[in-house]
Coordinates of N, CA and C in Angstrom, one line a residue:
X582 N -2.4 -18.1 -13.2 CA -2.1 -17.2 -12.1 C -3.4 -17.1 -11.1
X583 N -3.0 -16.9 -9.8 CA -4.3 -17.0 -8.8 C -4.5 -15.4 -8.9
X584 N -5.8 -15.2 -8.3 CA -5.9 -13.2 -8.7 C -5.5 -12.3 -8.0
X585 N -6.1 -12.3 -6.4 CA -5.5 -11.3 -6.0 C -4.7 -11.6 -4.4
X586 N -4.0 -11.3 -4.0 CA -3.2 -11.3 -3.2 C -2.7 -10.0 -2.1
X587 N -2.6 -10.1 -1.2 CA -1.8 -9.2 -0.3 C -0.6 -9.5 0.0
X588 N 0.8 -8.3 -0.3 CA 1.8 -8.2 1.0 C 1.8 -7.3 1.3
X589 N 2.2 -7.3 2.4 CA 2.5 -6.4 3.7 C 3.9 -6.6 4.2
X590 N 4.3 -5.5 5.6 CA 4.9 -5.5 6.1 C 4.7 -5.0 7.1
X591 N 4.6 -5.6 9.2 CA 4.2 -4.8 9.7 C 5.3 -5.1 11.2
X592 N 5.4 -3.8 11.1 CA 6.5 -4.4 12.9 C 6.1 -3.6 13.5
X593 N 4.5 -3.0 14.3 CA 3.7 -3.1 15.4 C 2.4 -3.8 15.3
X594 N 2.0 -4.3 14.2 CA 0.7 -5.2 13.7 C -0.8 -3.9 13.1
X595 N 0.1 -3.3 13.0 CA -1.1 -2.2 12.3 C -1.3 -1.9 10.8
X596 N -0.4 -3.0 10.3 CA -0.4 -2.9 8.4 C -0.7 -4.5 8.6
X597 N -0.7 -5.2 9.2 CA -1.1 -6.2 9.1 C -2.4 -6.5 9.3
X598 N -3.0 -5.7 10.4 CA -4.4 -5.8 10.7 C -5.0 -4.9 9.5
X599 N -4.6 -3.8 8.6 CA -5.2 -3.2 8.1 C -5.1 -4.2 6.5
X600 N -4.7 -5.2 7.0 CA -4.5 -6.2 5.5 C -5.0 -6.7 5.8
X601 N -5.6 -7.2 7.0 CA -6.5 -8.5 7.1 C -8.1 -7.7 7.1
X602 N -8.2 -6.4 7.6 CA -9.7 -5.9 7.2 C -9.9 -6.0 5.4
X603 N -9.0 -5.3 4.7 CA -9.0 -5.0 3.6 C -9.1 -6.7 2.9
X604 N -8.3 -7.8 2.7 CA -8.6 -9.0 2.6 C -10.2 -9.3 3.4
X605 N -10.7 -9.1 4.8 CA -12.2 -9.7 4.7 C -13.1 -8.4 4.2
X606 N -12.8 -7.8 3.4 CA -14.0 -7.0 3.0 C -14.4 -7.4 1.1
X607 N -12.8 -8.3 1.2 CA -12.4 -8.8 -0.5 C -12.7 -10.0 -0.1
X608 N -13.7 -10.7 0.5 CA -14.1 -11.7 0.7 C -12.6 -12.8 1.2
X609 N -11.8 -12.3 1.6 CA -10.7 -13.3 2.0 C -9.6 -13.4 0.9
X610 N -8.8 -13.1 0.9 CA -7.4 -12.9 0.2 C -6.6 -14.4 0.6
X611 N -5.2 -14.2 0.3 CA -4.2 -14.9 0.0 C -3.2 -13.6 0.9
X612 N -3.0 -13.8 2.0 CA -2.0 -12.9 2.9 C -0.3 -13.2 2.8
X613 N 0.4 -12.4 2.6 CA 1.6 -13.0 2.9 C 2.5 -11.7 3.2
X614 N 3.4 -11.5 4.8 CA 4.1 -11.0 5.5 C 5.6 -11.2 4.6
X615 N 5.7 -9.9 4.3 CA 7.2 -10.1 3.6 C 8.3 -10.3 4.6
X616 N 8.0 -10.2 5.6 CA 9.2 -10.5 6.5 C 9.7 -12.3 6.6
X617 N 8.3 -12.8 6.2 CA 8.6 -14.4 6.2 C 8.4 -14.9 5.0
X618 N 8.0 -14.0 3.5 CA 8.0 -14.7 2.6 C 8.8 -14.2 1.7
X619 N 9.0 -13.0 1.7 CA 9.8 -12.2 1.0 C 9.0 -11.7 -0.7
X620 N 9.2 -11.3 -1.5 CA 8.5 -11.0 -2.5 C 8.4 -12.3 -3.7
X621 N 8.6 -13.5 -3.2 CA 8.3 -14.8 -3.7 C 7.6 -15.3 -4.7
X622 N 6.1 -15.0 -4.0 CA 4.9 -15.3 -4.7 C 4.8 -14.1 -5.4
X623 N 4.9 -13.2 -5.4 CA 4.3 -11.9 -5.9 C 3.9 -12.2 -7.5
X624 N 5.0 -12.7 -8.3 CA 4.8 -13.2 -10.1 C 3.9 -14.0 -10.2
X625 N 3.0 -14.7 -8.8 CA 2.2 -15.3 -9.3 C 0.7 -15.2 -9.2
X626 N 0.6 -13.9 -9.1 CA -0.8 -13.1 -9.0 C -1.0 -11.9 -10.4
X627 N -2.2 -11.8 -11.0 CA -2.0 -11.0 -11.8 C -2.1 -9.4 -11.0
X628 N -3.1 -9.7 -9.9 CA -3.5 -8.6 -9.0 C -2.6 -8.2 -8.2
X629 N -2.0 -7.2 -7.4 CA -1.7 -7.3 -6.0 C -2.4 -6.2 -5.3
X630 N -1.7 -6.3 -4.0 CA -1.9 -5.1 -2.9 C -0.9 -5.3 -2.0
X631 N -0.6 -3.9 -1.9 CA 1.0 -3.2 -0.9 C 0.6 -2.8 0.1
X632 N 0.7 -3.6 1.2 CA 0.8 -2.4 2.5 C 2.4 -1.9 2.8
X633 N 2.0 -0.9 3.5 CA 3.7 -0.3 3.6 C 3.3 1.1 4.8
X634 N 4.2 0.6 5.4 CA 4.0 2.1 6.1 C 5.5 2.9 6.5
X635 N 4.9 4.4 7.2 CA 6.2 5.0 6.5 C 6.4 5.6 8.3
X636 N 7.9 5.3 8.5 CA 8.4 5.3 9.7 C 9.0 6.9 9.9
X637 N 9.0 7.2 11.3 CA 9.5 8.6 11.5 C 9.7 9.5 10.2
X638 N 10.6 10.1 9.6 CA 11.0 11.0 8.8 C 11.1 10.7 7.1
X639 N 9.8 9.3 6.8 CA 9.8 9.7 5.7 C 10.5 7.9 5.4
X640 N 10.9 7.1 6.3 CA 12.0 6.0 6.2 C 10.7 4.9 5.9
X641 N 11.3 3.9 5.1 CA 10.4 2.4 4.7 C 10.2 1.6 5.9
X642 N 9.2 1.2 6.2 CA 9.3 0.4 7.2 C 10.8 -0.8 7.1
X643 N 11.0 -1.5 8.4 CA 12.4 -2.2 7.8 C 12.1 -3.4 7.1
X644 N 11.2 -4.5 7.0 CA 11.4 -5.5 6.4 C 11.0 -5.5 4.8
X645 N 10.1 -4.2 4.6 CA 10.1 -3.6 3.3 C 11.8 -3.0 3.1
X646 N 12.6 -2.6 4.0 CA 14.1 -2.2 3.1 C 14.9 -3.5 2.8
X647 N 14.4 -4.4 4.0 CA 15.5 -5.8 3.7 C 15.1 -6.5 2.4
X648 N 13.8 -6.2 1.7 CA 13.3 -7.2 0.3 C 13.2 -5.9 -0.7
X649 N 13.9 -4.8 0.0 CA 13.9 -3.8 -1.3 C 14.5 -4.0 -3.0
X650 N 15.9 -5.0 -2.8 CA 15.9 -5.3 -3.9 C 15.5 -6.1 -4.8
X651 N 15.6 -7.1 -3.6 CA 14.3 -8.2 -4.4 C 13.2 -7.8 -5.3
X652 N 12.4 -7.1 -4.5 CA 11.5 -6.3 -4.8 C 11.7 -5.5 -5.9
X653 N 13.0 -4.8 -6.3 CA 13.2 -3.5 -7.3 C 13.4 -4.9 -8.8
X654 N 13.6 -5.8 -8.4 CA 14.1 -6.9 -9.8 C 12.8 -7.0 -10.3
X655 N 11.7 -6.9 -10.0 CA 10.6 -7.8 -10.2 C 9.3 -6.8 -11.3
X656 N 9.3 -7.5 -12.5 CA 8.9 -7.2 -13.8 C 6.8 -7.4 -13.7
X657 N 6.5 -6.3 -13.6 CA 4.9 -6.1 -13.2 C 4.2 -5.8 -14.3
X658 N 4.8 -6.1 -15.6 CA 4.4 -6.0 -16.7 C 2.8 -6.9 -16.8
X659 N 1.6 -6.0 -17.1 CA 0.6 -7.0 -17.1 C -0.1 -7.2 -15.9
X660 N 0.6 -6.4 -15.0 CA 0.1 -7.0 -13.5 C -0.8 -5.7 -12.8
X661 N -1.7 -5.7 -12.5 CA -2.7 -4.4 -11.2 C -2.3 -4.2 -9.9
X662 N -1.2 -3.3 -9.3 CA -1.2 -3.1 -8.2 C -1.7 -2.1 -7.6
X663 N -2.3 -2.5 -6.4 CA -2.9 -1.2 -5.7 C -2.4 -0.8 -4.4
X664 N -2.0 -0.1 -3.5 CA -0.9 0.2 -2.6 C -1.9 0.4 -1.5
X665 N -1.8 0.6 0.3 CA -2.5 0.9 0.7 C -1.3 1.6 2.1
X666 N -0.9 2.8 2.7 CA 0.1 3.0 3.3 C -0.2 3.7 4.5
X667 N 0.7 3.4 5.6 CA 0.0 4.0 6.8 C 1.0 5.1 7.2
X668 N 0.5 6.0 8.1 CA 1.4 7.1 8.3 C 1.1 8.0 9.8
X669 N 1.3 8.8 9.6 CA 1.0 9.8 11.0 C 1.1 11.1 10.0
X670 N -0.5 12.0 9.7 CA -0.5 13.0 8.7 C 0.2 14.2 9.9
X671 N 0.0 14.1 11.2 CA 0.3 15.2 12.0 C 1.3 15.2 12.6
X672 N 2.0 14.4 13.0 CA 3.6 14.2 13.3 C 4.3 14.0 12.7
X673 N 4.0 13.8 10.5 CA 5.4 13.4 10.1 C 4.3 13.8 8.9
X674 N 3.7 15.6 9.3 CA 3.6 16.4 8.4 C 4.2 16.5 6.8
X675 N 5.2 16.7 6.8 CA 6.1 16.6 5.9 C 6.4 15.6 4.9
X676 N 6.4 14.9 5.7 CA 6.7 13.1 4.6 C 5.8 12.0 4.8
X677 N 4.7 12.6 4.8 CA 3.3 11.5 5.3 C 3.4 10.7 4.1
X678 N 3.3 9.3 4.7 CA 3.4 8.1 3.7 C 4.6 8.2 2.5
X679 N 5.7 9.1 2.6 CA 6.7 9.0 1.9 C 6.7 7.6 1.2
X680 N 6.6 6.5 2.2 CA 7.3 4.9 2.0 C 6.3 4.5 0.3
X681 N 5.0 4.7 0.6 CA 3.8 4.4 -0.1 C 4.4 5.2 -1.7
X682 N 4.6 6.5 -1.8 CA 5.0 6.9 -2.9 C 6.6 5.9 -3.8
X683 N 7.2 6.2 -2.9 CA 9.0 5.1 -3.1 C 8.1 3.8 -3.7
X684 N 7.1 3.5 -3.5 CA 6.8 2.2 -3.7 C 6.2 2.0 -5.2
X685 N 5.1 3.2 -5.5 CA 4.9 3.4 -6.5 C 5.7 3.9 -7.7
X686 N 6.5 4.5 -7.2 CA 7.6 5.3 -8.4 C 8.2 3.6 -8.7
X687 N 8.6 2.9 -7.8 CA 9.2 1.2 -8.3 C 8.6 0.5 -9.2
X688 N 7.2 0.9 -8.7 CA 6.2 0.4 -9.6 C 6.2 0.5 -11.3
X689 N 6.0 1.8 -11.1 CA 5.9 2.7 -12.7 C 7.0 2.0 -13.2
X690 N 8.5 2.3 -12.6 CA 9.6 1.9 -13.1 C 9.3 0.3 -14.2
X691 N 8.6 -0.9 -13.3 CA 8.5 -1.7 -13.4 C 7.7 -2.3 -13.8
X692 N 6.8 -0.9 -15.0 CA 6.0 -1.5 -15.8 C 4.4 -1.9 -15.2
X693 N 4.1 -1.7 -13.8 CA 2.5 -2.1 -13.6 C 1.4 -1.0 -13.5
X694 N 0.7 -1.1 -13.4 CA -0.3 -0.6 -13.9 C -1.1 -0.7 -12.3
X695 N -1.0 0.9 -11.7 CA -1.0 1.3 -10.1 C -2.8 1.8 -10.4
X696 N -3.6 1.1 -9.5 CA -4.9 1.3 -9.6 C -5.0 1.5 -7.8
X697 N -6.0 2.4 -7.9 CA -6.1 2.8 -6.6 C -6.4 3.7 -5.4
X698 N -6.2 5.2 -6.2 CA -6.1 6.6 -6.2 C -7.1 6.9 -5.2
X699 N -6.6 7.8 -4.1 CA -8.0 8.1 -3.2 C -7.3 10.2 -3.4
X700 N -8.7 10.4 -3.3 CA -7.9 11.7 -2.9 C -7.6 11.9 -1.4
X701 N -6.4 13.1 -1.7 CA -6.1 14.1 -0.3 C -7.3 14.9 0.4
X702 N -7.7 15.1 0.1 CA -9.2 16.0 0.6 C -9.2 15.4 2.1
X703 N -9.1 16.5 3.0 CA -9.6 16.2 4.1 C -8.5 15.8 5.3
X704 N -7.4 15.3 4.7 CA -6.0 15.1 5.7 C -5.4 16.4 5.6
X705 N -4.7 16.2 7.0 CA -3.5 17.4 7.1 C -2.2 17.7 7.4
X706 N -1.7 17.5 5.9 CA -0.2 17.5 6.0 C 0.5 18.2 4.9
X707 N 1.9 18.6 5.1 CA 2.4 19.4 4.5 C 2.9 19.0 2.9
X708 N 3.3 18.0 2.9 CA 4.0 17.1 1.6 C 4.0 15.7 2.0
X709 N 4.4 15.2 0.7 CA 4.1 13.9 0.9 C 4.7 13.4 -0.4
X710 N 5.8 12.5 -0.9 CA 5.9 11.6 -2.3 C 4.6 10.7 -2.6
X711 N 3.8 10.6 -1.9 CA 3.0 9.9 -2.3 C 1.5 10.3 -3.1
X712 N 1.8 11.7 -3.0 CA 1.0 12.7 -4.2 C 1.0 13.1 -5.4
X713 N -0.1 12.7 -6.2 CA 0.0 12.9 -7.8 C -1.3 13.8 -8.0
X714 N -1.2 14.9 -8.6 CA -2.7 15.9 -8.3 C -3.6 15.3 -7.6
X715 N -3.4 16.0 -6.6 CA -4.1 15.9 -5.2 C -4.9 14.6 -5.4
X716 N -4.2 13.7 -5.4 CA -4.4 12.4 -4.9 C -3.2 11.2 -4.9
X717 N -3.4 10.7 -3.5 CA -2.9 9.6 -2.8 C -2.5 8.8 -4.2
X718 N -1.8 8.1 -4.4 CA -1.2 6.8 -4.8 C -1.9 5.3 -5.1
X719 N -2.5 5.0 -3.3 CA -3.4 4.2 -3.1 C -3.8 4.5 -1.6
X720 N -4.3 3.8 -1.1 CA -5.3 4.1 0.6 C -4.2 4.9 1.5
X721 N -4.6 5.8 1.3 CA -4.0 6.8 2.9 C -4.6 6.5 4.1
X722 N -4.0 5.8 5.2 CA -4.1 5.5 6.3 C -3.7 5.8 7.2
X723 N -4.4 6.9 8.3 CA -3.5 7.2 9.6 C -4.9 6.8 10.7
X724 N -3.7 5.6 11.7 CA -5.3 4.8 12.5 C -4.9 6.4 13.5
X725 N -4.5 6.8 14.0 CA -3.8 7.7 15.3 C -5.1 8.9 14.8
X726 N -5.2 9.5 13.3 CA -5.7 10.9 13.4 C -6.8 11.0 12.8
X727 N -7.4 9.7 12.4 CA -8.4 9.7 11.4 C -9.3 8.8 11.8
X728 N -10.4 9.1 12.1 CA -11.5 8.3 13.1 C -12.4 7.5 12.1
X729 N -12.0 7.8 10.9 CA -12.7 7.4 9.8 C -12.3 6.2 8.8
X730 N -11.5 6.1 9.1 CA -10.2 5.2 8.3 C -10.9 3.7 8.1
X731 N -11.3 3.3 9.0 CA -12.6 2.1 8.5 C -13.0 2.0 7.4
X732 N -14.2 3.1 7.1 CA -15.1 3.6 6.5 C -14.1 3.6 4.7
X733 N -13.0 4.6 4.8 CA -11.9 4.8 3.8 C -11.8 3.5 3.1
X734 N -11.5 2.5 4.1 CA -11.2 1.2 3.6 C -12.1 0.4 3.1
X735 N -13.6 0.6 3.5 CA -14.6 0.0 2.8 C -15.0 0.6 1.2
X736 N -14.6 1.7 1.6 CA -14.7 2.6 0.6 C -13.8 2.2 -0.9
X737 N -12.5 2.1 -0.6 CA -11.1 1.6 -1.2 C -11.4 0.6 -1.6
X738 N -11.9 -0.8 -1.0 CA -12.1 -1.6 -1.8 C -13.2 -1.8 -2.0
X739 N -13.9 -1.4 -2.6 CA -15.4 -1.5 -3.6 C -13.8 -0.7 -4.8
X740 N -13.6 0.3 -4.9 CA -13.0 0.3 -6.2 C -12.0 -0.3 -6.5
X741 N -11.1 -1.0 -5.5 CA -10.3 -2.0 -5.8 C -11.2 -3.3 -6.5
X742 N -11.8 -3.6 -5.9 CA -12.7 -4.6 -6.5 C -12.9 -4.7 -7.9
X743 N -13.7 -3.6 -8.0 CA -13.7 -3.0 -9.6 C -12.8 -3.1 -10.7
X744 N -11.8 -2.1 -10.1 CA -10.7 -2.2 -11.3 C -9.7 -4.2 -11.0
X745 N -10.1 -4.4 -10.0 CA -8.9 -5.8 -10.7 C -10.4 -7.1 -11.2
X746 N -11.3 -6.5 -11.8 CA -11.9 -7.6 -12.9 C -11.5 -7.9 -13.8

């Protein structure tokens, strides 16, 4: 198996770019857009990483719903994934990064072993599925309200790094 990998999914190029900083800070990844590869390769990484972001009211971005089942078949037994989700903490208060949580609960379901955890500290929103005592899932990302979000991601993967040795 090769080690680590990214997919994403992005339809305005902002989970995409935020895959391609997080891949050059991992010294250069293995990128692949689920819209053109679908969850394919995924069995053949022991590692991954999920971008995903979460559209108006809490909804999966769409080319993450078109490989959702694909995606729901897929046995992560043995495997390290770490999530990274984008959102809007101030206009979609309520279900910030919803998509990111849906993604993890698949996860659990499916047997992997979710590394990744940032805390909530410091964002501001009302709820969120993507909270397990007061901490994120994997990278909370909002480019719109958070002037820091760089920094988060340099941050994120030094411990990404770590845990997929």
């Amino acid at each position: 198996m090769r080690n680590i990998a990214i997919f994403y999914a992005s339809s305005t190029g902002n989970t995409k770019e935020i895959a391609k900083q997080i891949s050059k800070s991992l010294d250069g990844l293995k990128e692949y857009d689920l819209k053109v590869t679908g969850c394919e390769y995924m069995q053949d990484y022991e590692n991954i990483i999920l971008g995903v972001s979460t559209w108006e009211a809490g909804k999966m971005q769409e080319d993450w719903e078109k490989v959702w089942k694909e995606f729901s078949n897929i046995d992560f037994k043995g495997k390290k994934v770490a999530i990274f989700g984008l959102g809007n903490q101030k206009k979609y208060k309520n279900n910030f990064l919803d998509a990111m949580g849906k993604i993890y609960s698949q996860l659990i379901k499916a047997n992997a072993q979710v590394v990744g955890f940032t805390p909530t500290r410091g964002y501001e929103f009302e709820k969120s599925e993507a909270v397990i005592e007061n901490c994120f899932v994997g990278l909370a990302v909002d480019i719109e309200n958070d002037d820091n979000y760089l920094e988060k991601i340099e941050d994120w993967t030094k411990i990404i790094k770590s845990e997929f040795k």
